[in-house]
PDB file of C-alpha atoms in Angstrom:
ATOM      1  CA  LYS A   1      -0.004   0.010  -0.011  1.00 51.00           C
ATOM      2  CA  THR A   2       1.381   3.401  -0.877  1.00 53.00           C
ATOM      3  CA  PHE A   3       0.389   6.423   1.178  1.00 53.00           C
ATOM      4  CA  ASN A   4       0.884  10.146   0.984  1.00 59.00           C
ATOM      5  CA  TYR A   5       1.354  11.263   4.585  1.00 59.00           C
ATOM      6  CA  THR A   6       1.579  14.386   6.719  1.00 61.00           C
ATOM      7  CA  LEU A   7       3.137  14.441  10.242  1.00 62.00           C
ATOM      8  CA  ALA A   8       2.151  17.108  12.787  1.00 63.00           C
ATOM      9  CA  PRO A   9       3.605  17.345  16.269  1.00 61.00           C
ATOM     10  CA  SER A  10       1.573  18.133  19.401  1.00 63.00           C
ATOM     11  CA  SER A  11       2.512  19.575  22.754  1.00 63.00           C
ATOM     12  CA  SER A  12       2.022  16.177  24.368  1.00 63.00           C
ATOM     13  CA  GLY A  13       4.846  14.618  22.464  1.00 62.00           C
ATOM     14  CA  THR A  14       2.448  12.570  20.336  1.00 64.00           C
ATOM     15  CA  TRP A  15       2.609  13.077  16.530  1.00 66.00           C
ATOM     16  CA  SER A  16      -0.478  12.725  14.354  1.00 66.00           C
ATOM     17  CA  MET A  17      -0.132  11.133  10.970  1.00 66.00           C
ATOM     18  CA  LEU A  18      -2.713  11.660   8.227  1.00 66.00           C
ATOM     19  CA  LEU A  19      -2.452   9.030   5.649  1.00 65.00           C
ATOM     20  CA  VAL A  20      -4.212   9.219   2.274  1.00 65.00           C
ATOM     21  CA  SER A  21      -4.307   6.205  -0.100  1.00 64.00           C
ATOM     22  CA  LYS A  22      -6.516   6.213  -3.155  1.00 66.00           C
ATOM     23  CA  GLY A  23      -8.652   8.937  -1.764  1.00 64.00           C
ATOM     24  CA  VAL A  24      -9.167   7.209   1.643  1.00 65.00           C
ATOM     25  CA  ILE A  25      -7.971   9.095   4.602  1.00 64.00           C
ATOM     26  CA  GLU A  26      -6.592   7.238   7.610  1.00 70.00           C
ATOM     27  CA  ILE A  27      -5.278   8.767  10.815  1.00 75.00           C
ATOM     28  CA  ALA A  28      -2.586   7.323  13.092  1.00 78.00           C
ATOM     29  CA  ARG A  29      -0.927   8.675  16.279  1.00 80.00           C
ATOM     30  CA  ILE A  30       2.779   8.152  16.770  1.00 80.00           C
ATOM     31  CA  GLN A  31       4.542   8.216  20.113  1.00 80.00           C
ATOM     32  CA  PHE A  32       8.330   8.175  20.203  1.00 76.00           C
ATOM     33  CA  HIS A  33       9.819   6.073  23.033  1.00 74.00           C
ATOM     34  CA  PRO A  34      13.564   5.496  23.624  1.00 74.00           C
ATOM     35  CA  ASP A  35      13.419   1.942  22.324  1.00 75.00           C
ATOM     36  CA  ARG A  36      10.474   1.864  19.958  1.00 78.00           C
ATOM     37  CA  LEU A  37       7.720   3.663  18.174  1.00 80.00           C
ATOM     38  CA  LYS A  38       4.090   3.261  19.185  1.00 84.00           C
ATOM     39  CA  ILE A  39       1.585   3.654  16.400  1.00 83.00           C
ATOM     40  CA  GLU A  40      -2.090   3.796  17.067  1.00 84.00           C
ATOM     41  CA  TRP A  41      -4.442   3.561  14.000  1.00 82.00           C
ATOM     42  CA  LEU A  42      -7.746   5.336  14.583  1.00 81.00           C
ATOM     43  CA  ASP A  43     -11.053   4.202  13.294  1.00 81.00           C
ATOM     44  CA  LYS A  44     -12.035   6.980  10.830  1.00 75.00           C
ATOM     45  CA  ASP A  45     -15.743   6.742  11.777  1.00 81.00           C
ATOM     46  CA  SER A  46     -15.616   6.471  15.625  1.00 84.00           C
ATOM     47  CA  GLY A  47     -12.234   8.012  16.310  1.00 78.00           C
ATOM     48  CA  GLU A  48     -11.452   5.135  18.569  1.00 86.00           C
ATOM     49  CA  ILE A  49      -8.149   3.149  18.449  1.00 86.00           C
ATOM     50  CA  ALA A  50      -8.562   0.399  15.917  1.00 86.00           C
ATOM     51  CA  ARG A  51      -5.073  -1.100  16.000  1.00 85.00           C
ATOM     52  CA  THR A  52      -1.831  -0.571  17.851  1.00 87.00           C
ATOM     53  CA  PHE A  53       1.662  -1.401  16.402  1.00 84.00           C
ATOM     54  CA  TYR A  54       5.035  -1.184  17.944  1.00 84.00           C
ATOM     55  CA  LEU A  55       8.079  -0.656  15.766  1.00 78.00           C
ATOM     56  CA  LYS A  56      11.465  -1.635  17.198  1.00 74.00           C
ATOM     57  CA  PRO A  57      14.837  -1.403  15.472  1.00 64.00           C
ATOM     58  CA  LEU A  58      16.445  -4.730  14.513  1.00 59.00           C
ATOM     59  CA  THR A  59      19.387  -5.478  16.658  1.00 57.00           C
ATOM     60  CA  SER A  60      21.133  -7.596  14.081  1.00 52.00           C
ATOM     61  CA  GLY A  61      21.638  -7.062  10.358  1.00 49.00           C
ATOM     62  CA  LEU A  62      20.531  -3.849   8.836  1.00 48.00           C
ATOM     63  CA  ASP A  63      20.247  -0.876  11.288  1.00 48.00           C
ATOM     64  CA  SER A  64      17.683   0.944   9.144  1.00 48.00           C
ATOM     65  CA  CYS A  65      15.103  -1.845   9.162  1.00 48.00           C
ATOM     66  CA  CYS A  66      12.212  -2.152  11.559  1.00 46.00           C
ATOM     67  CA  GLN A  67       9.908  -4.968  12.562  1.00 43.00           C
ATOM     68  CA  PHE A  68       6.372  -5.170  13.779  1.00 39.00           C
TER      69      PHE A  68
END
C-alpha cells in the first residue's frame, strides 16, 4: 500500500499522521519512546483506536530496518 502522509507534532509529544491512499484518509498517532515507536491507528468513523503497532529497530543485520 502506498500512502501520502503528513506528520504534525503536538505539545504532548504525540505526533499525528494523516495518511491518504487512493482517496481514503486514515489517521494514526505516533509516540516516540527510547526503544520503539508506538503507532495507534484510529477508526475513521468512531475516532477510537482500531489497531496498535510497535516498531522496534532490528538489533542484528540492517540498522535501518524495523519490525512489527
